[in-house]
Amino acid sequence: MTDNAATAATEPAPTSGIAAQAARRRTFAVISHPDAGKSTLTEALALHARAITEAGAVHGKAGRRATVSDWMEMEKARGISITSTVLQFPYRDAVINLLDTPGHADFSEDTYRVLTAVDSAVMLIDAAKGLEPQTLKLFQVCKHRGIPIITVINKWDRPGRHALELIDEINTRIGLRPTPLTWPVGIAGDFHGVLDRRTGDFIRFTRTAGGATIAPEEHIAAADAHAAAGVDWDTAVEESELLSADGADYDREDYLAGRSSPLLFTSAALNFGVNQLLDVLVGLAPAPSGGRDADGNSRPCEAPFSAFVFKVQAGMDSAHRDRIAYARVYSGTFERGEVLTHAGTGKPFVTKYAQSVFGQQRGTLDTAWPGDVIGLANAAALRPGDTLYRDEPVQYPPIPSFSPEHFAVARGTDPSKHKQFRRGIEQLAQEGVVQVLRSDRRGDQAPVLAAVGPMQFEVAVHRMATELSAPITLEALPYQVARVVSAEDVDFVNQQFSAEVLTRTDGVRLALFSTPWRLQTFIRENPAVQLESLVAAEG
Ligand code: G4P
């Protein structure tokens, strides 16, 4: 595993320049509602690309020990994946950069940030459940950002809905036209294999013990498929023809424009259909194409180095209490040790501590190309949204902040830790663990923490106690919605019943209201007061 990870993460030196290296990269995230099988699929992809030798190695599922991604104690205790992981591995001639996202809906803010760093997404759907709330929210973020989506219908080995019904649901509910590349042979719960709609072949899968190893697959020509799969094959062919008649065939332009979505059927737990997904990612998903700066100008892959910090993660290794900033490369090559410029401050930034990260495994990273993710250790100066560049200045657009729905006053439990308290709260704000709001009325000793999901608070409390040496208590505040308000309306809003204005660390003034209903009433009664939503991510 370590060897594989090290080789996977430190790519051999380039043979034919930046454009060729960029063209090999596929940088994507898997988005799904919790429990659809994201961790299982991530494992299966790594297994099929031979980056790991046995499923269970990345997330420690099925009673196996966590080895790669479950670094936080809370994660272990709850058995969920809170923090995002980056997995890089070679597959055929390509290099896969899989940006893992938190499984729990309360950490959706983290997931949104990861989506600022990908070129495409895989939308994973549970065959029995279809589109679920978190899938819908994440789909909206992808749509908003113009991220092309490959859809995967998972858990086909278990009883579920009819394939045509699922296609119809995606089409009608989110306006994304599925163009199936494979079609299941056998209904959900009776999965023999798939019809490869591009070749017409039957791909038959065979189960392996516990799904821990790659499932053998056989490619059977259409002429022999009926003999192999019986009427299930005939049904699959009929349904596939129906799809073609309906225009549901793959179209590259529509896929890249976000109008249609190539679709596949899998059983991640049995490793069925995973090879096909890898091939589709390599064959169809877009390669990095440079970046677009805050003014909308494009910076091609071949331009001098530039990268965008999309996430800062601390406390990954309790022995070292370190802090890693993850930066996605948009242009140029990265060489460890080079001095870059931090666009926000204009200060030099030394990259001696660049690391590749494969789950929890670390290796020294010497070179990176567009599409790759660099882990920069102990980069106290970096925060999400920062740009790093060499030679030609560039500033990428900031990461949008998402509308918090939970608010609580933080107080240090030990008055002698006053300094640590201030520093700790500042650090949590910088990393984007929570948003931090203040007002003169509440004072500096009682900042208000704001979160999209309440579990962010648990992380904040845990980090303050264990890592930042300033334990805190939280007192929940009775607010549920926040809107941006301008300076001249602050006093007026503060005089209202069940509303209050606080200023976020970045200077944005947020008016908090007790309920959405209260907010609506306020808007109706005070049309002159300008209130703006934080971000359209929720759609
Ligand atoms: P998530 O990261 O999206 O939250 O989902 P995760 O992979 O943890 O999968 C959630 C549950 O669904 C797990 O079961 C997992 O084994 C199961 N699962 C994932 N893919 C498939 C599939 O293709 N077929 C079937 N039948 N099950 C699948 P669990 O009971 O929660 O955990 P475990 O006991 O299997 O570890």
Coordinates of C-alpha atoms and ligand atoms in Angstrom, one line a residue:
M1 CA 0.0 0.0 0.0
T2 CA 2.7 2.5 1.0
D3 CA 4.8 1.7 -2.0
N4 CA 1.8 2.0 -4.3
A5 CA 0.8 5.2 -2.7
A6 CA 4.2 6.7 -3.0
T7 CA 4.6 5.7 -6.6
A8 CA 1.1 6.8 -7.4
A9 CA 1.6 10.1 -5.8
T10 CA 5.0 11.0 -7.1
E11 CA 4.5 10.9 -10.8
P12 CA 7.5 10.2 -13.1
A13 CA 9.1 13.2 -14.7
P14 CA 7.3 14.6 -17.7
T15 CA 8.2 13.3 -21.1
S16 CA 6.3 15.7 -23.3
G17 CA 5.5 18.9 -21.5
I18 CA 2.7 20.5 -19.5
A19 CA -0.1 20.1 -22.1
A20 CA 0.5 16.4 -22.3
Q21 CA 0.6 16.0 -18.6
A22 CA -2.6 18.0 -18.1
A23 CA -4.3 15.9 -20.8
R24 CA -3.6 12.8 -18.8
R25 CA -5.3 14.1 -15.7
R26 CA -8.9 13.5 -14.5
T27 CA -9.7 15.5 -11.5
F28 CA -13.2 14.8 -10.1
A29 CA -15.3 14.3 -7.0
V30 CA -18.0 11.8 -6.2
I31 CA -21.1 13.5 -5.0
S32 CA -23.9 11.6 -3.3
H33 CA -26.4 11.5 -0.5
P34 CA -24.9 9.7 2.6
D35 CA -25.0 5.9 2.3
A36 CA -25.3 5.8 -1.5
G37 CA -21.9 4.0 -1.5
K38 CA -19.4 6.8 -2.1
S39 CA -16.7 5.4 0.2
T40 CA -17.3 1.9 -1.2
L41 CA -17.1 3.2 -4.8
T42 CA -13.9 5.2 -4.0
E43 CA -12.3 2.1 -2.6
A44 CA -13.5 0.1 -5.7
L45 CA -12.0 2.6 -8.1
A46 CA -8.6 2.6 -6.2
L47 CA -8.8 -1.2 -6.2
H48 CA -9.4 -1.5 -9.9
A49 CA -6.7 1.0 -10.7
R50 CA -4.5 -1.2 -8.5
A51 CA -3.7 1.7 -6.2
I52 CA -4.7 -0.6 -3.3
T53 CA -4.7 -4.3 -3.2
E54 CA -7.8 -5.0 -1.2
A55 CA -11.1 -3.1 -0.7
G56 CA -11.4 -1.8 2.8
A57 CA -7.9 -0.3 2.8
V58 CA -9.0 3.3 2.3
H59 CA -12.0 3.7 4.6
G60 CA -11.7 0.7 6.7
K61 CA -15.1 -0.6 5.9
A62 CA -16.5 -4.0 6.7
G63 CA -14.7 -4.3 10.0
R64 CA -11.3 -3.9 8.5
R65 CA -9.0 -1.4 10.3
A66 CA -9.1 2.2 9.0
T67 CA -5.8 2.7 7.3
V68 CA -6.1 5.8 5.2
S69 CA -8.8 8.3 5.6
D70 CA -10.4 8.1 9.0
W71 CA -8.0 10.2 10.9
M72 CA -10.0 12.1 13.3
E73 CA -11.1 10.5 16.5
M74 CA -14.6 11.6 15.9
E75 CA -14.6 10.0 12.5
K76 CA -13.5 6.7 14.0
A77 CA -16.1 6.9 16.8
R78 CA -18.9 7.7 14.4
G79 CA -17.7 5.6 11.5
I80 CA -18.2 8.4 9.1
S81 CA -15.9 10.3 6.9
I82 CA -15.8 13.9 8.0
T83 CA -12.7 15.3 6.3
S84 CA -12.0 15.2 2.7
T85 CA -9.3 13.1 1.3
V86 CA -7.4 13.3 -2.0
L87 CA -6.6 10.1 -3.7
Q88 CA -4.2 10.1 -6.7
F89 CA -3.5 7.0 -8.7
P90 CA -2.5 6.1 -12.2
Y91 CA -4.9 4.2 -14.4
R92 CA -3.8 3.1 -17.9
D93 CA -2.1 6.2 -19.3
A94 CA -4.1 8.5 -17.1
V95 CA -3.7 10.0 -13.7
I96 CA -6.8 10.0 -11.6
N97 CA -7.2 12.7 -8.9
L98 CA -10.2 11.7 -6.8
L99 CA -11.2 14.3 -4.4
D100 CA -13.2 12.6 -1.7
T101 CA -15.9 14.6 0.0
P102 CA -17.4 14.3 3.5
G103 CA -20.2 11.7 3.7
H104 CA -22.3 13.6 6.3
A105 CA -24.7 16.2 5.1
D106 CA -23.6 18.5 8.0
F107 CA -20.3 18.9 6.2
S108 CA -21.8 19.9 3.0
E109 CA -19.9 23.2 3.2
D110 CA -16.7 21.2 2.9
T111 CA -18.1 19.4 -0.1
Y112 CA -19.0 22.6 -1.8
R113 CA -15.4 23.8 -1.4
V114 CA -14.1 20.6 -2.9
L115 CA -16.3 21.2 -5.9
T116 CA -14.4 24.4 -6.6
A117 CA -11.3 22.3 -7.4
V118 CA -12.7 19.6 -9.8
D119 CA -13.2 19.4 -13.5
S120 CA -16.0 17.0 -13.3
A121 CA -18.2 15.0 -10.9
V122 CA -19.6 11.5 -10.5
M123 CA -23.2 11.7 -9.1
L124 CA -23.8 8.5 -7.3
I125 CA -27.4 7.3 -6.8
D126 CA -28.8 4.5 -4.7
A127 CA -30.9 2.3 -7.1
A128 CA -33.6 1.8 -4.4
K129 CA -33.8 5.5 -3.4
G130 CA -33.2 7.5 -6.5
L131 CA -32.6 11.2 -6.1
E132 CA -32.2 12.2 -2.5
P133 CA -32.0 15.7 -0.9
Q134 CA -28.2 15.9 -0.6
T135 CA -27.8 14.6 -4.2
L136 CA -30.1 17.4 -5.3
K137 CA -28.2 20.1 -3.4
L138 CA -24.9 18.9 -4.7
F139 CA -26.2 18.7 -8.2
Q140 CA -27.3 22.3 -7.9
V141 CA -23.8 23.3 -6.9
C142 CA -22.3 21.4 -9.9
K143 CA -24.9 23.0 -12.2
H144 CA -24.1 26.5 -10.8
R145 CA -20.4 25.9 -11.4
G146 CA -20.8 24.3 -14.8
I147 CA -19.3 21.0 -13.7
P148 CA -20.1 18.1 -16.1
I149 CA -21.6 15.1 -14.4
I150 CA -21.3 11.3 -15.0
T151 CA -24.2 9.5 -13.2
V152 CA -23.8 6.2 -11.5
I153 CA -26.7 4.1 -10.3
N154 CA -25.3 2.0 -7.6
K155 CA -26.4 -1.0 -5.5
W156 CA -27.9 -2.8 -8.5
D157 CA -27.2 -6.1 -6.7
R158 CA -30.0 -5.1 -4.3
P159 CA -33.8 -4.8 -5.0
G160 CA -34.5 -1.4 -6.2
R161 CA -36.5 0.7 -8.7
H162 CA -36.8 0.0 -12.4
A163 CA -33.9 1.4 -14.5
L164 CA -36.2 3.3 -16.9
E165 CA -38.1 4.9 -13.9
L166 CA -34.8 6.1 -12.4
I167 CA -33.7 7.6 -15.8
D168 CA -37.1 9.3 -16.0
E169 CA -36.7 10.7 -12.5
I170 CA -33.3 12.3 -13.3
N171 CA -34.6 13.7 -16.5
T172 CA -37.8 15.3 -15.1
R173 CA -36.7 16.3 -11.6
I174 CA -33.4 17.9 -12.4
G175 CA -33.5 18.5 -16.1
L176 CA -30.4 16.5 -16.8
R177 CA -30.8 14.0 -19.7
P178 CA -29.2 10.7 -18.8
T179 CA -27.5 9.0 -21.7
P180 CA -26.8 5.4 -20.5
L181 CA -23.6 3.9 -21.6
T182 CA -24.3 0.6 -20.0
W183 CA -27.7 -1.0 -19.3
P184 CA -28.3 -3.6 -16.6
V185 CA -28.9 -7.2 -17.6
G186 CA -31.3 -8.3 -14.9
I187 CA -33.5 -6.2 -12.6
A188 CA -32.2 -4.6 -9.5
G189 CA -31.4 -7.4 -7.1
D190 CA -30.6 -9.8 -9.9
F191 CA -27.5 -8.3 -11.5
H192 CA -25.7 -10.5 -14.1
G193 CA -23.9 -7.9 -16.0
V194 CA -24.4 -5.0 -18.3
L195 CA -25.1 -4.4 -22.0
D196 CA -22.3 -2.1 -23.3
R197 CA -24.4 0.2 -25.4
R198 CA -21.5 1.4 -27.4
T199 CA -20.2 -2.1 -28.5
G200 CA -23.4 -4.0 -28.1
D201 CA -21.6 -6.7 -26.1
F202 CA -22.7 -8.3 -22.9
I203 CA -20.3 -7.8 -20.0
R204 CA -20.8 -10.5 -17.5
F205 CA -19.6 -10.1 -13.9
T206 CA -18.7 -12.8 -11.4
R207 CA -18.9 -12.3 -7.7
T208 CA -15.8 -12.7 -5.5
A209 CA -15.8 -13.5 -1.8
G210 CA -16.9 -10.4 0.2
G211 CA -16.3 -8.2 -2.8
A212 CA -12.8 -7.5 -1.6
T213 CA -11.1 -8.2 -4.9
I214 CA -11.6 -7.2 -8.5
A215 CA -14.7 -9.1 -9.9
P216 CA -13.7 -11.0 -13.1
E217 CA -15.6 -9.9 -16.2
E218 CA -16.3 -11.6 -19.5
H219 CA -17.1 -9.8 -22.7
I220 CA -19.6 -11.9 -24.7
A221 CA -20.6 -10.9 -28.2
A222 CA -24.3 -9.9 -28.7
A223 CA -24.9 -13.0 -30.8
D224 CA -24.1 -15.2 -27.8
A225 CA -25.5 -13.1 -25.1
H226 CA -29.0 -14.6 -25.1
A227 CA -27.6 -18.1 -24.6
A228 CA -25.6 -16.7 -21.6
A229 CA -28.3 -14.5 -20.0
G230 CA -31.6 -15.6 -21.4
V231 CA -34.6 -13.3 -21.5
D232 CA -32.9 -10.7 -19.2
W233 CA -30.6 -10.1 -22.2
D234 CA -33.6 -9.6 -24.6
T235 CA -35.2 -7.2 -22.2
A236 CA -31.9 -5.2 -21.9
V237 CA -31.6 -5.0 -25.7
E238 CA -35.3 -3.9 -26.0
E239 CA -34.9 -1.2 -23.4
S240 CA -31.7 0.0 -24.9
E241 CA -33.4 0.4 -28.3
L242 CA -36.1 2.3 -26.6
L243 CA -33.6 4.6 -25.1
S244 CA -32.0 5.2 -28.6
A245 CA -35.4 5.9 -30.1
D246 CA -35.9 8.4 -27.4
G247 CA -32.6 10.2 -28.2
A248 CA -30.8 9.1 -25.0
D249 CA -27.5 8.3 -26.7
Y250 CA -24.2 9.9 -25.6
D251 CA -23.4 13.3 -26.9
R252 CA -20.1 14.9 -25.9
E253 CA -21.1 18.5 -26.4
D254 CA -24.3 18.0 -24.3
Y255 CA -22.3 16.3 -21.6
L256 CA -19.7 19.0 -21.3
A257 CA -22.3 21.7 -21.3
G258 CA -24.1 20.0 -18.4
R259 CA -27.3 19.2 -20.5
S260 CA -26.8 15.5 -20.4
S261 CA -25.1 12.9 -18.3
P262 CA -23.4 9.6 -19.3
L263 CA -24.8 7.0 -17.0
L264 CA -23.6 3.6 -15.7
F265 CA -24.9 0.9 -13.5
T266 CA -22.7 -0.5 -10.7
S267 CA -22.5 -2.5 -7.6
A268 CA -19.6 -0.9 -5.8
A269 CA -19.8 -3.5 -3.0
L270 CA -19.3 -6.3 -5.5
N271 CA -17.0 -4.3 -7.8
F272 CA -19.4 -4.7 -10.7
G273 CA -19.2 -2.0 -13.4
V274 CA -16.2 -0.2 -11.8
N275 CA -13.9 -0.9 -14.7
Q276 CA -16.4 0.6 -17.0
L277 CA -16.6 3.7 -14.8
L278 CA -12.8 4.2 -14.9
D279 CA -12.8 3.8 -18.6
V280 CA -15.5 6.3 -19.0
L281 CA -13.7 8.8 -16.7
V282 CA -10.6 8.4 -18.7
G283 CA -12.3 8.4 -22.1
L284 CA -15.0 11.1 -21.6
A285 CA -14.4 13.2 -18.5
P286 CA -12.7 16.5 -19.3
A287 CA -9.0 17.0 -18.6
P288 CA -7.8 20.2 -16.9
S289 CA -8.1 23.2 -19.1
G290 CA -6.4 25.9 -17.1
G291 CA -8.1 28.4 -14.8
R292 CA -10.3 31.4 -15.0
D293 CA -9.3 34.4 -12.9
A294 CA -11.4 36.7 -10.8
D295 CA -11.9 38.9 -13.8
G296 CA -13.0 36.1 -16.0
N297 CA -9.7 35.8 -18.0
S298 CA -8.5 32.4 -18.8
R299 CA -5.0 31.2 -17.8
P300 CA -4.0 28.2 -19.9
C301 CA -2.4 25.1 -18.5
E302 CA 0.9 26.0 -20.2
A303 CA 1.1 29.4 -18.4
P304 CA 3.5 29.7 -15.4
F305 CA 2.5 27.9 -12.2
S306 CA -0.7 28.9 -10.5
A307 CA -2.8 27.0 -7.9
F308 CA -5.9 27.7 -5.8
V309 CA -6.3 26.7 -2.1
F310 CA -9.7 25.0 -1.7
K311 CA -9.3 23.6 1.7
V312 CA -7.3 23.8 4.9
Q313 CA -7.3 20.8 7.2
A314 CA -5.7 20.7 10.6
G315 CA -5.4 18.0 13.2
M316 CA -5.1 15.2 10.7
D317 CA -2.2 13.6 12.6
S318 CA -2.7 13.9 16.4
A319 CA 1.0 13.2 16.9
H320 CA 2.0 16.2 14.9
R321 CA -0.9 18.6 15.2
D322 CA -0.1 19.8 11.7
R323 CA -2.1 21.8 9.3
I324 CA -2.3 21.1 5.6
A325 CA -3.5 23.5 2.9
Y326 CA -4.7 21.7 -0.2
A327 CA -4.1 23.6 -3.5
R328 CA -5.3 22.5 -6.9
V329 CA -2.9 23.3 -9.7
Y330 CA -4.4 25.2 -12.6
S331 CA -1.4 26.0 -14.7
G332 CA 2.3 25.3 -15.0
T333 CA 4.5 22.8 -13.2
F334 CA 5.1 22.6 -9.5
E335 CA 8.6 21.9 -8.2
R336 CA 9.1 21.4 -4.5
G337 CA 11.3 24.0 -2.9
E338 CA 10.3 26.8 -5.4
V339 CA 9.4 30.1 -4.0
L340 CA 5.9 31.2 -5.1
T341 CA 3.9 34.3 -4.6
H342 CA 0.8 34.5 -2.3
A343 CA -1.6 36.6 -4.4
G344 CA -3.5 38.0 -1.5
T345 CA -0.5 39.5 0.3
G346 CA 2.1 39.6 -2.5
K347 CA 4.5 37.8 -0.1
P348 CA 6.8 35.0 -1.1
F349 CA 5.7 31.5 -0.2
V350 CA 8.3 28.7 0.2
T351 CA 7.1 25.2 -0.8
K352 CA 9.7 23.1 1.0
Y353 CA 7.0 21.2 2.8
A354 CA 4.9 20.2 -0.2
Q355 CA 3.4 16.8 0.3
S356 CA 1.4 14.3 -1.7
V357 CA -1.5 12.9 0.3
F358 CA -3.0 9.6 -0.3
G359 CA -5.7 9.4 2.3
Q360 CA -3.7 9.6 5.5
Q361 CA -0.4 8.4 3.8
R362 CA 2.0 11.2 3.1
G363 CA 4.9 11.3 0.7
T364 CA 7.1 14.1 -0.4
L365 CA 5.8 15.7 -3.5
D366 CA 8.4 16.9 -5.9
T367 CA 6.4 17.7 -9.0
A368 CA 2.8 18.4 -9.8
W369 CA 0.9 19.3 -13.0
P370 CA -2.4 21.0 -13.8
G371 CA -5.2 19.0 -12.2
D372 CA -3.1 17.7 -9.3
V373 CA -3.6 18.6 -5.7
I374 CA -0.6 19.7 -3.6
G375 CA -0.7 19.4 0.2
L376 CA 1.2 22.2 1.8
A377 CA 2.1 21.4 5.4
N378 CA 2.4 24.0 8.1
A379 CA 1.3 26.7 5.7
A380 CA -0.1 29.1 8.4
A381 CA -0.4 31.9 5.9
L382 CA -2.8 30.0 3.6
R383 CA -6.6 29.9 3.8
P384 CA -9.3 28.6 1.5
G385 CA -9.7 30.8 -1.5
D386 CA -6.1 31.9 -1.7
T387 CA -4.1 31.9 -5.0
L388 CA -0.4 31.0 -5.3
Y389 CA 1.5 31.8 -8.5
R390 CA 4.9 32.1 -10.1
D391 CA 6.0 34.9 -12.4
E392 CA 2.8 36.1 -13.9
P393 CA 0.4 37.3 -11.2
V394 CA -3.1 35.8 -11.1
Q395 CA -5.9 35.8 -8.6
Y396 CA -8.7 33.2 -8.8
P397 CA -12.2 34.0 -7.6
P398 CA -12.8 33.5 -3.9
I399 CA -14.6 30.5 -2.6
P400 CA -18.3 31.4 -2.0
S401 CA -19.4 31.2 1.6
F402 CA -22.5 29.3 2.3
S403 CA -25.5 30.3 4.2
P404 CA -25.2 29.2 7.8
E405 CA -28.3 27.9 9.5
H406 CA -27.0 27.2 13.0
F407 CA -25.6 29.8 15.4
A408 CA -24.0 29.5 18.9
V409 CA -22.1 31.8 21.3
A410 CA -18.6 30.4 22.1
R411 CA -17.1 31.0 25.5
G412 CA -13.8 29.9 26.9
T413 CA -14.1 27.8 30.0
D414 CA -10.7 28.8 31.4
P415 CA -10.3 32.6 31.7
S416 CA -6.5 32.2 31.9
K417 CA -6.5 30.8 28.3
H418 CA -7.7 34.1 26.9
K419 CA -5.0 34.3 24.3
Q420 CA -5.3 30.7 23.1
F421 CA -9.1 31.3 22.9
R422 CA -8.7 34.2 20.5
R423 CA -6.0 32.5 18.5
G424 CA -8.0 29.2 18.3
I425 CA -11.3 30.9 17.2
E426 CA -9.3 32.8 14.6
Q427 CA -7.8 29.7 13.3
L428 CA -11.1 27.9 13.0
A429 CA -12.5 30.9 11.0
Q430 CA -9.5 30.9 8.7
E431 CA -9.8 27.2 8.0
G432 CA -13.5 27.5 7.4
V433 CA -14.4 25.0 10.1
V434 CA -17.1 27.4 11.1
Q435 CA -17.9 31.0 10.3
V436 CA -17.1 33.5 13.1
L437 CA -19.3 36.5 13.7
R438 CA -18.9 39.3 16.2
S439 CA -20.6 42.4 17.4
D440 CA -19.8 45.3 19.8
R441 CA -22.8 44.3 21.9
R442 CA -21.6 40.7 22.4
G443 CA -17.9 41.7 22.8
D444 CA -14.8 39.9 21.7
Q445 CA -15.0 37.2 24.5
A446 CA -18.3 35.9 23.1
P447 CA -18.0 35.4 19.4
V448 CA -20.8 33.7 17.6
L449 CA -20.0 30.6 15.6
A450 CA -22.1 30.0 12.5
A451 CA -22.4 26.7 10.7
V452 CA -24.2 25.1 7.8
G453 CA -24.6 21.8 9.8
P454 CA -24.5 21.4 13.6
M455 CA -21.7 18.8 13.4
Q456 CA -19.3 21.6 12.4
F457 CA -19.8 22.8 16.0
E458 CA -18.7 19.4 17.4
V459 CA -15.5 19.7 15.3
A460 CA -14.9 23.2 16.6
V461 CA -15.4 22.2 20.3
H462 CA -13.2 19.1 19.8
R463 CA -10.5 21.1 18.1
M464 CA -10.5 23.9 20.6
A465 CA -10.2 21.5 23.5
T466 CA -7.7 19.0 22.1
E467 CA -5.5 20.9 19.8
L468 CA -5.9 24.6 20.4
S469 CA -5.7 24.4 24.2
A470 CA -8.7 26.5 24.9
P471 CA -11.8 24.5 25.8
I472 CA -15.1 26.2 25.0
T473 CA -18.8 25.8 25.7
L474 CA -21.4 26.7 23.2
E475 CA -24.8 28.3 23.8
A476 CA -27.2 27.9 20.9
L477 CA -28.8 31.0 19.6
P478 CA -32.4 31.0 18.3
Y479 CA -31.6 32.0 14.7
Q480 CA -32.0 29.9 11.6
V481 CA -31.4 32.2 8.6
A482 CA -28.8 34.8 7.7
R483 CA -28.8 37.5 5.0
V484 CA -26.2 40.0 4.0
V485 CA -27.2 43.5 5.1
S486 CA -25.6 46.9 4.4
A487 CA -24.0 49.2 7.0
E488 CA -26.8 51.8 6.9
D489 CA -29.5 49.2 7.8
V490 CA -27.7 47.7 10.8
D491 CA -29.2 49.8 13.5
F492 CA -32.7 49.4 12.1
V493 CA -32.4 45.6 12.0
N494 CA -30.9 45.5 15.5
Q495 CA -34.1 47.2 16.8
Q496 CA -36.3 44.4 15.4
F497 CA -37.8 41.6 17.4
S498 CA -35.8 38.3 17.1
A499 CA -33.2 39.7 14.7
E500 CA -29.6 40.7 15.1
V501 CA -26.7 41.9 13.0
L502 CA -23.2 40.5 13.4
T503 CA -20.0 41.0 11.4
R504 CA -18.2 38.1 9.9
T505 CA -14.4 37.8 10.1
D506 CA -14.2 38.9 6.4
G507 CA -16.2 42.1 7.2
V508 CA -19.5 40.9 5.7
R509 CA -22.5 42.0 7.9
L510 CA -25.0 39.3 8.5
A511 CA -28.6 39.9 9.7
L512 CA -29.8 36.8 11.6
F513 CA -33.5 36.0 11.8
S514 CA -35.2 33.5 14.1
T515 CA -37.1 31.7 11.3
P516 CA -37.5 31.8 7.5
W517 CA -41.1 33.0 8.2
R518 CA -39.8 35.8 10.4
L519 CA -37.5 36.8 7.6
Q520 CA -40.3 36.8 5.1
T521 CA -42.4 39.0 7.3
F522 CA -39.5 41.4 7.8
I523 CA -39.0 41.7 4.0
R524 CA -42.7 42.3 3.4
E525 CA -42.9 45.0 6.1
N526 CA -39.5 46.7 5.2
P527 CA -39.1 46.6 1.4
A528 CA -36.5 49.4 1.5
V529 CA -34.0 47.3 3.5
Q530 CA -31.7 45.4 1.1
L531 CA -31.1 41.8 2.1
E532 CA -29.0 39.5 0.0
S533 CA -28.6 35.7 0.1
L534 CA -25.2 34.4 0.8
V535 CA -24.8 31.9 -2.0
A536 CA -27.1 30.3 -4.6
A537 CA -25.6 26.9 -3.9
E538 CA -28.7 25.6 -2.3
G539 CA -30.6 26.3 -5.5
Ligands
G4P1 P1 -21.3 6.6 1.7 O1 -19.8 6.8 1.7 O2 -21.9 7.2 0.5 O3 -22.0 7.1 3.0 O4 -21.7 5.1 1.7 P2 -20.8 3.8 2.0 O5 -19.8 3.5 1.0 O6 -20.4 3.9 3.4 O7 -21.9 2.7 1.9 C1 -23.1 2.7 2.7 C2 -23.6 1.3 2.9 O8 -24.0 0.8 1.6 C3 -22.5 0.3 3.4 O9 -23.2 -0.7 4.1 C4 -22.0 -0.3 2.1 O10 -21.4 -1.6 2.3 C5 -23.3 -0.4 1.3 N1 -23.0 -0.4 -0.2 C6 -22.3 0.4 -0.9 N2 -22.3 0.1 -2.2 C7 -23.1 -1.0 -2.3 C8 -23.5 -1.8 -3.3 O11 -23.2 -1.6 -4.5 N3 -24.4 -2.9 -3.0 C9 -24.8 -3.1 -1.8 N4 -25.6 -4.1 -1.6 N5 -24.4 -2.4 -0.7 C10 -23.6 -1.3 -1.0 P3 -23.2 -0.7 5.7 O12 -24.0 -1.8 6.1 O13 -23.4 0.7 6.2 O14 -21.6 -1.0 6.0 P4 -20.8 -2.3 5.8 O15 -21.3 -3.2 6.9 O16 -21.1 -2.9 4.5 O17 -19.4 -1.8 6.0

